[in-house]
Tab-separated table of C-alpha atoms in Angstrom:
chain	number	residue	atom	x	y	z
A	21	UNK	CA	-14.644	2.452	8.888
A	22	UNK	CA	-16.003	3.406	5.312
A	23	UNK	CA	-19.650	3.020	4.668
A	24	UNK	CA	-20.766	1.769	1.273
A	25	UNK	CA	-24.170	1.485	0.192
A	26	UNK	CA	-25.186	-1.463	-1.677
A	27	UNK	CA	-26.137	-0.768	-5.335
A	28	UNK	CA	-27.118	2.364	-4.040
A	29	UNK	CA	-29.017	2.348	-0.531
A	30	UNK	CA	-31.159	-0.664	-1.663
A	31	UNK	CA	-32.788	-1.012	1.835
A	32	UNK	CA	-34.264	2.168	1.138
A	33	UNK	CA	-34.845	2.632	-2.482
A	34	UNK	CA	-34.952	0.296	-6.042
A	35	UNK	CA	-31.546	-1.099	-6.377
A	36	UNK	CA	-28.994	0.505	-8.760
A	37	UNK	CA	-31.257	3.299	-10.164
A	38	UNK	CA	-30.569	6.963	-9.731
A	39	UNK	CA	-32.650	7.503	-7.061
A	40	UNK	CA	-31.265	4.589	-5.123
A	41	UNK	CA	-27.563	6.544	-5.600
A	42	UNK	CA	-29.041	9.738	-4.801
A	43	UNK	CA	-30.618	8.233	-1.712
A	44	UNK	CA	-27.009	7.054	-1.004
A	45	UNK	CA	-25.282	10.132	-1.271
A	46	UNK	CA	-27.886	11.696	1.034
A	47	UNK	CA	-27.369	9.152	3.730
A	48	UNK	CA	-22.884	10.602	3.879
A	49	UNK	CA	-21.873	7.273	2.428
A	50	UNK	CA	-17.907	7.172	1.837
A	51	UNK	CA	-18.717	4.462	-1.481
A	52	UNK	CA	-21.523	3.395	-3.428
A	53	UNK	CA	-21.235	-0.499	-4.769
A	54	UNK	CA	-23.147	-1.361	-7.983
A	55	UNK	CA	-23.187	-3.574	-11.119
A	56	UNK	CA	-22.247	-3.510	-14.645
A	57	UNK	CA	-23.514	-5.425	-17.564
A	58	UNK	CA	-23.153	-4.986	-21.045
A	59	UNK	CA	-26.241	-3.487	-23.345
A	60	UNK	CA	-26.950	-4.285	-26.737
A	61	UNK	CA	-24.808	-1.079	-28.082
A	62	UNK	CA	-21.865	-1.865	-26.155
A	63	UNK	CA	-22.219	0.731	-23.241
A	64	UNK	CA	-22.015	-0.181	-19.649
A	65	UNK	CA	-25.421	-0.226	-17.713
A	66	UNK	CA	-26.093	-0.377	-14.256
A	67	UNK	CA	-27.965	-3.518	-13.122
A	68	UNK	CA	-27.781	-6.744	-11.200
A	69	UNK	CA	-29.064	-9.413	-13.438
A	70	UNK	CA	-28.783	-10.468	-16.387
A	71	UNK	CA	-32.019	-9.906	-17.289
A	72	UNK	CA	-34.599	-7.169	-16.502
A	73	UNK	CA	-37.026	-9.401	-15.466
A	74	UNK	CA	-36.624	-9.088	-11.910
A	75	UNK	CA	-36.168	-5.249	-11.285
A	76	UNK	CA	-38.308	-3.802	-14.237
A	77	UNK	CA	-41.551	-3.838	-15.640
A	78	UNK	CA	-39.868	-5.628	-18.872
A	79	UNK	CA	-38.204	-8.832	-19.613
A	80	UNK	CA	-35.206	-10.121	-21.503
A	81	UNK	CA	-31.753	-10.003	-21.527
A	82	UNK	CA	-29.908	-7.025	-20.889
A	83	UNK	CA	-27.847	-7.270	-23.847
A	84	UNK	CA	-30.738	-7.168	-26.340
A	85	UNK	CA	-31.804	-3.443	-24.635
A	86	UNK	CA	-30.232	-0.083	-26.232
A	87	UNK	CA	-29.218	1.972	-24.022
A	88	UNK	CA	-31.787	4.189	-24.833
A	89	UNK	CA	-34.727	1.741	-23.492
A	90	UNK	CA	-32.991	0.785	-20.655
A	91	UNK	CA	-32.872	4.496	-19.169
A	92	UNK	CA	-36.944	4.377	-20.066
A	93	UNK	CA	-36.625	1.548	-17.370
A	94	UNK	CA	-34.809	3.118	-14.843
A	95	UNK	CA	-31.524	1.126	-15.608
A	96	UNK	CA	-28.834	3.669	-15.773
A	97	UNK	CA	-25.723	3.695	-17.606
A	98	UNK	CA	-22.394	3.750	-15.762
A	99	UNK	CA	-21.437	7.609	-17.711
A	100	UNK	CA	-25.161	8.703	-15.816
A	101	UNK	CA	-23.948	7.631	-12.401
A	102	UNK	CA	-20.725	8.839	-12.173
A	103	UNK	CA	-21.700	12.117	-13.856
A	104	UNK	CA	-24.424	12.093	-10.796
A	105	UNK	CA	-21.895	11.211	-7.964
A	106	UNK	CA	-19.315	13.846	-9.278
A	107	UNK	CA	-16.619	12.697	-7.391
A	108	UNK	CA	-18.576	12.968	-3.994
A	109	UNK	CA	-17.627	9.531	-2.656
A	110	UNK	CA	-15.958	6.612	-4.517
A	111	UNK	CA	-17.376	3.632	-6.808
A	112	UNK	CA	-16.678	0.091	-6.159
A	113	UNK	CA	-17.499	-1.240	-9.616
A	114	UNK	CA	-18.531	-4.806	-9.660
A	115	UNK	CA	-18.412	-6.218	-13.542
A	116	UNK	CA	-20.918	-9.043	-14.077
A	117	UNK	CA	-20.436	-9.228	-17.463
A	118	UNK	CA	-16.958	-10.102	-18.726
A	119	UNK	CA	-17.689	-8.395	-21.950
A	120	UNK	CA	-18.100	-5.242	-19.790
A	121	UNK	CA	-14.700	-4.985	-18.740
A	122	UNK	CA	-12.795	-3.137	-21.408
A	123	UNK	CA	-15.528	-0.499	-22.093
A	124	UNK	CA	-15.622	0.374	-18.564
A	125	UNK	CA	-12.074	0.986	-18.165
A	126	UNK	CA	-12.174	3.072	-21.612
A	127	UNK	CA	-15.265	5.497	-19.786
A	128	UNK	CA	-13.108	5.209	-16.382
A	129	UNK	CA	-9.844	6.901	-18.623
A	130	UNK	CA	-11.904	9.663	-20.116
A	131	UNK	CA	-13.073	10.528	-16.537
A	132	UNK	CA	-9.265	9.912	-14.730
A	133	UNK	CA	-7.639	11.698	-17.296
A	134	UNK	CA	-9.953	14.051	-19.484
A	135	UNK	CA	-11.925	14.884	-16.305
A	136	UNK	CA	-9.083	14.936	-14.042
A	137	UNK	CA	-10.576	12.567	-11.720
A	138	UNK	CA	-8.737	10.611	-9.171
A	139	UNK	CA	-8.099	7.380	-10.076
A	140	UNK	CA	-8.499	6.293	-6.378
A	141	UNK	CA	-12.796	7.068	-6.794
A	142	UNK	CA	-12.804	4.243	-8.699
A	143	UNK	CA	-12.130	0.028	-7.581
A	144	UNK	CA	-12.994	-2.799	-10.156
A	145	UNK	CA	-14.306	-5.672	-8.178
A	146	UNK	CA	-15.567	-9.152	-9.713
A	147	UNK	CA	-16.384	-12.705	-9.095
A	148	UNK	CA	-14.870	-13.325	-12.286
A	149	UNK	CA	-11.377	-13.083	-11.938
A	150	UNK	CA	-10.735	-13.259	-15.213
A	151	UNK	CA	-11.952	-9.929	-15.283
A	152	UNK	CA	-9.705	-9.101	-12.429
A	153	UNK	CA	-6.649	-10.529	-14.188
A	154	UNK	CA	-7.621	-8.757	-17.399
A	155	UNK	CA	-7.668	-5.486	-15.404
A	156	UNK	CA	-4.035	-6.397	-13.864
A	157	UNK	CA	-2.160	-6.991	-16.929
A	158	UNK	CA	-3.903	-3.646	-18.696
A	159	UNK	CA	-2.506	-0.718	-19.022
A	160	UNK	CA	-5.131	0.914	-16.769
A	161	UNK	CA	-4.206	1.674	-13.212
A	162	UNK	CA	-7.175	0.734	-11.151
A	163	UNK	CA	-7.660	-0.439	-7.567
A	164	UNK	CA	-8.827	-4.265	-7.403
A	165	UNK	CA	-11.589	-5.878	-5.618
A	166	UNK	CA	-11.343	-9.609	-4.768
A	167	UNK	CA	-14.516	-10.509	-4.101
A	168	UNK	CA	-15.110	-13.945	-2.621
A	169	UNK	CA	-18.070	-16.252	-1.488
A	170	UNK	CA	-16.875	-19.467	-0.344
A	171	UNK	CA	-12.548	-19.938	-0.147
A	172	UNK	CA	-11.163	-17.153	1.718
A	173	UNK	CA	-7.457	-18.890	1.390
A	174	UNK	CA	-8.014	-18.615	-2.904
A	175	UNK	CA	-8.573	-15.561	-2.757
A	176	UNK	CA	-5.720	-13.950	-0.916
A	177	UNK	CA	-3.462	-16.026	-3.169
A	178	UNK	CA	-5.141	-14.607	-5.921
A	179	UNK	CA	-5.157	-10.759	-4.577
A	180	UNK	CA	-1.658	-11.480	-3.568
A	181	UNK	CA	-0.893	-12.629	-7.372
A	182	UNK	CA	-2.913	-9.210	-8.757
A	183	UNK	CA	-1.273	-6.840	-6.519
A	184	UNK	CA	-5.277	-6.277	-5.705
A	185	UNK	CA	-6.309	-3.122	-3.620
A	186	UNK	CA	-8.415	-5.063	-1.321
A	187	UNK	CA	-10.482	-8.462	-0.944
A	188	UNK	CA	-14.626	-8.364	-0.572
A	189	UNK	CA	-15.841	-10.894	1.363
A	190	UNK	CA	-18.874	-12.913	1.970
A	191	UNK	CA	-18.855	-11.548	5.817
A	192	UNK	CA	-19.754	-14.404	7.618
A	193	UNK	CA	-16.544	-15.979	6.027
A	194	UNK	CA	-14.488	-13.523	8.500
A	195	UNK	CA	-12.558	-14.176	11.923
A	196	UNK	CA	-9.887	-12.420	13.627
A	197	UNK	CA	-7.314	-14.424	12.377
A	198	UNK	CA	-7.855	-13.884	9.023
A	199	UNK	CA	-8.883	-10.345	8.853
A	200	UNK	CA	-5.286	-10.117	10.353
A	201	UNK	CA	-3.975	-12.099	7.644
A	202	UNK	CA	-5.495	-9.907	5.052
A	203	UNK	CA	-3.963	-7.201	6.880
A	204	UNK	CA	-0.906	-8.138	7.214
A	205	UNK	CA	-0.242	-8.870	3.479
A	206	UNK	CA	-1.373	-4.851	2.941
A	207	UNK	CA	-5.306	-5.572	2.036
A	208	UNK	CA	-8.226	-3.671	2.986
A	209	UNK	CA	-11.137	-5.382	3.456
A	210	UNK	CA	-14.965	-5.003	2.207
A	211	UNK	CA	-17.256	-7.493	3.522
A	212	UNK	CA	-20.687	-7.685	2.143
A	213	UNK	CA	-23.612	-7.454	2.399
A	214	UNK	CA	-24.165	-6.451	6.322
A	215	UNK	CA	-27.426	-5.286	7.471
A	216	UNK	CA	-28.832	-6.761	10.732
A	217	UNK	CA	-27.432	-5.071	13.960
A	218	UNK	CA	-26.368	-7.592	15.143
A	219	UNK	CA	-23.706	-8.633	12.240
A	220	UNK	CA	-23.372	-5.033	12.165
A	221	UNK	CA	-21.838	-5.368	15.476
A	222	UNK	CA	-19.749	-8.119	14.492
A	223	UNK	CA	-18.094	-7.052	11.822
A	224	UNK	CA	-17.446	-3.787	13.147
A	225	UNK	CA	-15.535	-5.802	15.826
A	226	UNK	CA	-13.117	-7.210	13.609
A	227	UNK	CA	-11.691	-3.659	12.744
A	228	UNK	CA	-12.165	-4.038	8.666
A	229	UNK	CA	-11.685	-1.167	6.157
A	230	UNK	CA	-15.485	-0.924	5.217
A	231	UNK	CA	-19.076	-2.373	5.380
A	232	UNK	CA	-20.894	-3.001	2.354
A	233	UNK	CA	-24.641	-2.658	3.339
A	234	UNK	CA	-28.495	-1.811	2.182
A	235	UNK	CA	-28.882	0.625	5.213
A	236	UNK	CA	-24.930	2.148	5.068
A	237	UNK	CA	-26.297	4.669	7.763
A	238	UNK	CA	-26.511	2.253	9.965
A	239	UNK	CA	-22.977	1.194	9.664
């Protein structure tokens, strides 16, 4: 069972910053899941909100910041991750912003094929599936994330209808029957966000593919 760390290991350190992936890294995860926006010079950033307001000492909308003043507040940009990680464990890359999508899968191509990188470090996940569907019908080969809150059915339709890697669910949304569903129709599935032990224990029950969590060693 693969443990990802949520934006990092949030539980332990600020979410989505360097040290938070570092912190991630140290704990032997198998993924690190994090979030892309768009900043004002059209390079993907890693943070949660739209805004900084919330996890810097700024505020304002991520898309008026350069990149350059973002990195002054500890918001990396998706090129300063993955040159950190280096192909140590793979990136489930959730895009917030829609606007996002096409300049991450341009940086993901210099890195698959410049770089040499397996494509399989990499999974696009969204609630937007128009960013999902965008992704299908490219000509980028990526591994799809389904990620769902509320209608488990919708969303295996829809992973069925993208050919999607795997479906993320809300994990309290799971049972037995349709974890073997998912299954059964070739998905692997990535709940989120489990921390307590026990849902810990719960999911782990169930037999999915990973755990998204804050504290992944605890998975």
């Amino acid at each position: 069972m693969l443990k990802i760390g949520h934006r990092g290991a949030k539980g332990y350190a600020a979410e989505n910053t360097l040290t938070s992936f570092k912190k991630a890294l140290a704990l032997g995860v198998d993924g690190i899941e994090l979030d892309i926006h768009l900043c004002k010079d059209n390079i993907p950033v890693v943070i949660h909100d739209e805004k900084v307001d919330r996890t810097t000492t700024e505020k304002g909308f991520i898309k008026d910041y350069s990149s350059f003043d973002l990195k002054k507040l500890e918001v990396p940009t998706l090129a300063d991750v993955l040159d950190l990680i280096n192909e140590k464990c793979f990136l489930n890359i959730e895009i917030k912003d829609k606007n996002a999508t096409q300049y991450v899968l341009e940086l993901l191509q210099i890195y698959t094929v410049d770089k040499h990188w397996n494509p399989n470090l990499f999974q696009i996940s969204s609630f937007d599936w128009t960013v999902l569907e965008f992704c299908s019908s490219s000509n980028y080969a990526m591994q799809l994330g389904v990620l769902c809150e509320d209608n488990l059915d919708n969303a295996i339709c829809f992973a069925k209808k993208i050919n999607a890697y795997s479906i993320n669910p809300y994990f309290k949304l799971l049972d037995s029957e349709n974890v073997k569903e998912m299954h059964c129709n070739g998905f692997k599935i990535f709940p989120w966000t489990v921390n307590s032990e026990e849902d810990l224990t719960f999911v782990k029950s169930l037999q999915v593919d990973g755990i998204i969590s804050d504290f992944p060693d605890k998975i």
